[in-house]
mmCIF file of C-alpha atoms in Angstrom:
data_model
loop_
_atom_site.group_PDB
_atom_site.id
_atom_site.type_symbol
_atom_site.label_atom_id
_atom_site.label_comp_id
_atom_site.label_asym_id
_atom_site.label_seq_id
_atom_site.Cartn_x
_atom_site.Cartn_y
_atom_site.Cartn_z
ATOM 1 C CA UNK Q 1 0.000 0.000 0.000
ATOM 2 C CA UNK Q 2 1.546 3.503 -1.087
ATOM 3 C CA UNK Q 3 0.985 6.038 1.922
ATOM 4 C CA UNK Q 4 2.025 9.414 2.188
ATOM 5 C CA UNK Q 5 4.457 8.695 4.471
ATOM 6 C CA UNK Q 6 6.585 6.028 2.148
ATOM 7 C CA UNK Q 7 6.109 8.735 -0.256
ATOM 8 C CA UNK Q 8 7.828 11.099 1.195
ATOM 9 C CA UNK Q 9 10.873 8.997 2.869
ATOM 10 C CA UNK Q 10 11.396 7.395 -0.389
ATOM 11 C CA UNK Q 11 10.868 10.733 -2.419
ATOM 12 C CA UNK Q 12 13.838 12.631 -0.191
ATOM 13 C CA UNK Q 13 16.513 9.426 -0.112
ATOM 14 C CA UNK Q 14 16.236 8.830 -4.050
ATOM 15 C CA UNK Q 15 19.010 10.025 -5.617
ATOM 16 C CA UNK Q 16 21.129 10.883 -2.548
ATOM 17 C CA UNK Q 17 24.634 9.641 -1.995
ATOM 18 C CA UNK Q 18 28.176 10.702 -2.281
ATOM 19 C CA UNK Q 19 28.130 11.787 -5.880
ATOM 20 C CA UNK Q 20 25.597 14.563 -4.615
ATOM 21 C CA UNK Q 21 22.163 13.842 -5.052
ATOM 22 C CA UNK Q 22 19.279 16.097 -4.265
ATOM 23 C CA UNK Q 23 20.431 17.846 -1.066
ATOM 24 C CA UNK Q 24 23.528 19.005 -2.851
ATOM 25 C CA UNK Q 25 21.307 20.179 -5.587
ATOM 26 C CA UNK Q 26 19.037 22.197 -3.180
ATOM 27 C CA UNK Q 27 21.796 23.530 -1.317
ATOM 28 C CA UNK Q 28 23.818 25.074 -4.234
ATOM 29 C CA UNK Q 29 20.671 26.337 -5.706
ATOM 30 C CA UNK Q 30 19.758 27.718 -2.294
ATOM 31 C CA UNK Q 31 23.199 29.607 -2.541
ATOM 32 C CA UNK Q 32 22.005 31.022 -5.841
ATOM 33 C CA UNK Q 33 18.962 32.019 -4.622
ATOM 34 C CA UNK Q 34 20.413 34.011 -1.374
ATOM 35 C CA UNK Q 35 22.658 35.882 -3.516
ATOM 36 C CA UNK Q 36 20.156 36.870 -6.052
ATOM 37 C CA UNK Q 37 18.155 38.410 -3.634
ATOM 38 C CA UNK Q 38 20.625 40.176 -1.607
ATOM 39 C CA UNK Q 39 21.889 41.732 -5.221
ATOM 40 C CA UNK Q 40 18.635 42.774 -5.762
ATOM 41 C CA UNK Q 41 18.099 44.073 -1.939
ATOM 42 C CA UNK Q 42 21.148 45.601 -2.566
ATOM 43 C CA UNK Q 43 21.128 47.158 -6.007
ATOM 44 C CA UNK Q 44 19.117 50.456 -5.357
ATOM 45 C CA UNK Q 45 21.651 52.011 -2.741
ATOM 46 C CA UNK Q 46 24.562 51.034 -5.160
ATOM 47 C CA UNK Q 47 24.484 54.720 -6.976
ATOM 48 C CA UNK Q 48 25.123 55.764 -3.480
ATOM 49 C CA UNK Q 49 27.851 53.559 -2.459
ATOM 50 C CA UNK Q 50 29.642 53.080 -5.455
ATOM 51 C CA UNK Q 51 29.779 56.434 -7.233
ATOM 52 C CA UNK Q 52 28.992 58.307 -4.143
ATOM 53 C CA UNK Q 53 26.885 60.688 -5.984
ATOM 54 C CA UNK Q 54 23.668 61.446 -3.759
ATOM 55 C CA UNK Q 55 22.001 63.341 -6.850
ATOM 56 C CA UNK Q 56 22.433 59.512 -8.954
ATOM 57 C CA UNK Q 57 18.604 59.078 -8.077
ATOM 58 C CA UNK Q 58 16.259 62.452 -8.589
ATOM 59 C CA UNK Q 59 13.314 60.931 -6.553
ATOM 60 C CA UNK Q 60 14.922 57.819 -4.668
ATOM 61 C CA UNK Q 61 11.931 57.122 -2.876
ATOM 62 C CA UNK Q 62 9.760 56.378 -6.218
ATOM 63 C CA UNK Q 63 12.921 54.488 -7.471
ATOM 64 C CA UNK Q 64 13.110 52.306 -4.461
ATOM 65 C CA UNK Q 65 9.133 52.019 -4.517
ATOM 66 C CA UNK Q 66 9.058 50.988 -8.091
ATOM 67 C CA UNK Q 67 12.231 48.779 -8.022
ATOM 68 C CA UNK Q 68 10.644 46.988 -5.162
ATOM 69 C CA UNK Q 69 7.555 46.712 -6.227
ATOM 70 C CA UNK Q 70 9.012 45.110 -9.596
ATOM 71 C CA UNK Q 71 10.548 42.516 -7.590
ATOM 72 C CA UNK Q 72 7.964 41.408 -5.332
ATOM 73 C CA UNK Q 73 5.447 40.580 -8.250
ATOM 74 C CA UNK Q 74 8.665 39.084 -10.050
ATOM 75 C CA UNK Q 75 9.495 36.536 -6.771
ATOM 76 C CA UNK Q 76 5.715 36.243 -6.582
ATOM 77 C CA UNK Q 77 5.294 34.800 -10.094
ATOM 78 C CA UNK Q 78 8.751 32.359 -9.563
ATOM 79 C CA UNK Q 79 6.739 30.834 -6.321
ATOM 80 C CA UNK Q 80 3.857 30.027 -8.888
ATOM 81 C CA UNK Q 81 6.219 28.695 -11.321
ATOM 82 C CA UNK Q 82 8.000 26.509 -9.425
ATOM 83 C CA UNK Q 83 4.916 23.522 -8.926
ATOM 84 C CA UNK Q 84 4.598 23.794 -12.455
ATOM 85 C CA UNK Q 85 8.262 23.718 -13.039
ATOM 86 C CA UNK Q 86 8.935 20.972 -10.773
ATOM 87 C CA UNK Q 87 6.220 18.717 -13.088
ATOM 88 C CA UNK Q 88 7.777 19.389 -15.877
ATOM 89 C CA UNK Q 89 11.700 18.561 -14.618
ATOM 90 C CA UNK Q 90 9.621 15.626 -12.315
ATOM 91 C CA UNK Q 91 12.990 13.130 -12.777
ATOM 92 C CA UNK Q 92 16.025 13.692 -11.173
ATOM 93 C CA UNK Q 93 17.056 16.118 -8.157
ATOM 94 C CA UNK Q 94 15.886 19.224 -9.673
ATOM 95 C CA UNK Q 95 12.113 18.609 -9.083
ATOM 96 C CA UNK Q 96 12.888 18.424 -5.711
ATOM 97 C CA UNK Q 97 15.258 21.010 -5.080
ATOM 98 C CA UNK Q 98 12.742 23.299 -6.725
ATOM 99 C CA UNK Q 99 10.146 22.341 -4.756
ATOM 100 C CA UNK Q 100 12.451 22.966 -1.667
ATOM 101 C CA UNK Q 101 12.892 26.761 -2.694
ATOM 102 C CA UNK Q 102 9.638 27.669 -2.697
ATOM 103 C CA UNK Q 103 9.253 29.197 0.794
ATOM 104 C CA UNK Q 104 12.384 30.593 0.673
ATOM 105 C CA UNK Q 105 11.184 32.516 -2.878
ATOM 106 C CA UNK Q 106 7.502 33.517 -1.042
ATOM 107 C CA UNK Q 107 9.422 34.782 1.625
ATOM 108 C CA UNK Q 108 11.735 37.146 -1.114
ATOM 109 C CA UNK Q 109 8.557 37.902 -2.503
ATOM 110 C CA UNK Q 110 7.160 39.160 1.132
ATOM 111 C CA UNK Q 111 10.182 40.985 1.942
ATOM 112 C CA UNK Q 112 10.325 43.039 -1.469
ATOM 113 C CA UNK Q 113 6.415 43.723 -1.138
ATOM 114 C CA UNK Q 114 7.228 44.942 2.597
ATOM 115 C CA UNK Q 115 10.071 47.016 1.309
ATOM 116 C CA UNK Q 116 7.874 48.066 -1.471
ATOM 117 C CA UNK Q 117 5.483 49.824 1.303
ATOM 118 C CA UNK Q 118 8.198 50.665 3.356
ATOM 119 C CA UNK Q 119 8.888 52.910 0.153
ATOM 120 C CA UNK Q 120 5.628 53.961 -0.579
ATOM 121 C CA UNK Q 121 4.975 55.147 3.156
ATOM 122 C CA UNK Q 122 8.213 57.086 2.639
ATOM 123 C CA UNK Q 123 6.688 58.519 -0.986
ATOM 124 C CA UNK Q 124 3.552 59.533 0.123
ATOM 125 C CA UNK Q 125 4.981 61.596 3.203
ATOM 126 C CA UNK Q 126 4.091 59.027 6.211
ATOM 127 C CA UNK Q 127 0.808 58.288 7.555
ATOM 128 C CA UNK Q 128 -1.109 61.123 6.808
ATOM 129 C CA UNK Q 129 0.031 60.910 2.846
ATOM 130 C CA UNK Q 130 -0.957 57.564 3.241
ATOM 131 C CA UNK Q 131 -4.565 57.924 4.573
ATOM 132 C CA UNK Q 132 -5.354 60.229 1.925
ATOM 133 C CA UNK Q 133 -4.259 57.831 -0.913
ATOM 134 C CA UNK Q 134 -5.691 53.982 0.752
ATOM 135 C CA UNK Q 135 -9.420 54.615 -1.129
ATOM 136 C CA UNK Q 136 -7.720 54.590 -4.648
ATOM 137 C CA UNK Q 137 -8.632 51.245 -6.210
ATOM 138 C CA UNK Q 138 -5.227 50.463 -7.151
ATOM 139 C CA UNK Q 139 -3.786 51.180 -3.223
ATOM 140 C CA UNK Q 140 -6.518 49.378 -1.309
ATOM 141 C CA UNK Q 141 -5.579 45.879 -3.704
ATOM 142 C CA UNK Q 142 -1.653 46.683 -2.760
ATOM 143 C CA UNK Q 143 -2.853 46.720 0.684
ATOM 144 C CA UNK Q 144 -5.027 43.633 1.204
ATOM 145 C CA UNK Q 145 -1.960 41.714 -1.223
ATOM 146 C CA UNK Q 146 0.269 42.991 1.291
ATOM 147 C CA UNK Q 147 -2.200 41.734 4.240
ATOM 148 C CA UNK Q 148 -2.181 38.221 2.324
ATOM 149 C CA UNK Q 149 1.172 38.099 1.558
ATOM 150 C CA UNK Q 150 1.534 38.524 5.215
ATOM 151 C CA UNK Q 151 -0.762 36.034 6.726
ATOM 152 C CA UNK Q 152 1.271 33.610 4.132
ATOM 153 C CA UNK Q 153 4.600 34.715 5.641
ATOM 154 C CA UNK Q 154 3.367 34.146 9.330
ATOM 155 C CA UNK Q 155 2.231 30.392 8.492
ATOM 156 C CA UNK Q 156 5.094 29.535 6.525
ATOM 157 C CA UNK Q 157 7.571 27.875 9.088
ATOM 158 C CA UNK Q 158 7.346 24.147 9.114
ATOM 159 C CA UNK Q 159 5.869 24.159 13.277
ATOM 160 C CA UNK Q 160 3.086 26.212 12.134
ATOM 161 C CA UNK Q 161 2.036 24.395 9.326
ATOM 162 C CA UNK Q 162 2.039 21.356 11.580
ATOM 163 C CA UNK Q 163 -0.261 23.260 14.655
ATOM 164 C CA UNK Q 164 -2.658 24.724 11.926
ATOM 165 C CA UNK Q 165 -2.734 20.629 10.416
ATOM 166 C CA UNK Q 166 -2.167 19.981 6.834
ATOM 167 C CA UNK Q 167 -5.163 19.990 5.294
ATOM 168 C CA UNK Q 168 -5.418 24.022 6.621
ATOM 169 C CA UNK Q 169 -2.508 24.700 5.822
ATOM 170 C CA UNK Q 170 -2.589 24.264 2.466
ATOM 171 C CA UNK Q 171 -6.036 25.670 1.983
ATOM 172 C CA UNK Q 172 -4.865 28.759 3.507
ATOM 173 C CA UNK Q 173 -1.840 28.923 1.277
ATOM 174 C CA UNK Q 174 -4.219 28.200 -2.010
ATOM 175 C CA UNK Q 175 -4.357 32.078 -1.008
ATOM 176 C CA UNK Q 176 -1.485 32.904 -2.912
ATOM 177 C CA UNK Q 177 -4.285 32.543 -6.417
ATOM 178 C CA UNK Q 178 -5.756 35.542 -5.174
ATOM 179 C CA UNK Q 179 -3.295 37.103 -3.752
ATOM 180 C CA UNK Q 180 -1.461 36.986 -7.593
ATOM 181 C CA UNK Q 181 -4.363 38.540 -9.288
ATOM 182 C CA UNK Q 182 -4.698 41.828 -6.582
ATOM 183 C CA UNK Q 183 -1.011 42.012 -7.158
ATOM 184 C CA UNK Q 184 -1.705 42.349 -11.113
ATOM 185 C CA UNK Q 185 -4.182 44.222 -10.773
ATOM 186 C CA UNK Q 186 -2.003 47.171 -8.418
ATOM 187 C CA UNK Q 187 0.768 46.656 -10.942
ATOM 188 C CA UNK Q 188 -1.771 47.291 -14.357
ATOM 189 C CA UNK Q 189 -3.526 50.405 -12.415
ATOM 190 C CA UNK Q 190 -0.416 51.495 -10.807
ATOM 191 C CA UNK Q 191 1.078 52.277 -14.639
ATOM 192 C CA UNK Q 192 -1.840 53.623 -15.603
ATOM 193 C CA UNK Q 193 -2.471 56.260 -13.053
#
């Protein structure tokens, strides 16, 4: 009888052994990952820092909230692409080193979107710039992404996706559907306003 259990002991010891196997696989794509998003944490203060030239940026805070902003919807679309990914690669390590990567990439994707407000709180002058602004269409779906984006965040470690019980879990993390289209929908209006 297959269980889930066999499954999953079976699915993590194939292909491991001294020539590498799938743990070597996650952990040197794991390595790529970190350093991508530290480069692209990084990137927007490197006018400042490299060429020491504070006027490099005009209006830093609408550089940092659009550069932010690009790159949370960016790691947000590589979380959704890495199920389908993983199907398509389904032999070998790489399906499951994917798959392994995927909270680390939802958690990229919260950081930049909490940056991305970070920036846009800056932008619109603090809290009083922001209360005037939260009724536009475009603002209030940033907002409730952001609120999704962080409910996802908070139930992301392994412990509390055991408490809350599988089954939950994942039902409450099929939230990341919506989540995706409020996030293209404040990236479409954003442009166009």
């Amino acid at each position: 009888m297959d269980t889930g259990r066999e499954v999953a002991s079976t699915g993590a010891a194939e292909g491991a052994g001294p020539a590498g196997g799938p743990l070597r696989a996650a952990g040197g794509l794991r390595v790529l990952l970190v350093a991508w998003v530290v480069l692209v944490a990084a990137w927007p203060v490197m006018p400042l820092l490299v060429f020491a030239d504070p006027g490099a940026l005009a209006d830093p805070a609408e550089y940092l909230l659009r550069h932010y902003g690009f790159w949370a919807a960016a790691f947000l679309a590589a979380t959704l692409v890495v199920s389908p990914l993983a199907v398509l690669v389904r032999r070998g390590r790489w399906s499951w080193a994917l798959r392994r990567q995927r909270r680390f990439l939802g958690l990229a994707c919260f950081g930049f979107a909490a940056a991305h407000f970070a920036s846009y709180w800056l932008y619109a002058g603090g809290w009083a710039g922001l209360a005037l602004e939260w009724a536009k269409p475009f603002i209030l779906a940033g907002l409730l992404a952001l609120a999704g984006l962080t409910l996802l965040a908070i139930t992301s470690p392994k412990r509390v996706a055991k408490w809350l019980g599988g089954r939950r879990w994942r039902r409450l993390h099929r939230a990341v559907y919506p989540v995706a289209l409020l996030v293209v929908y404040h990236q479409v209006s954003a442009d166009k306003v």
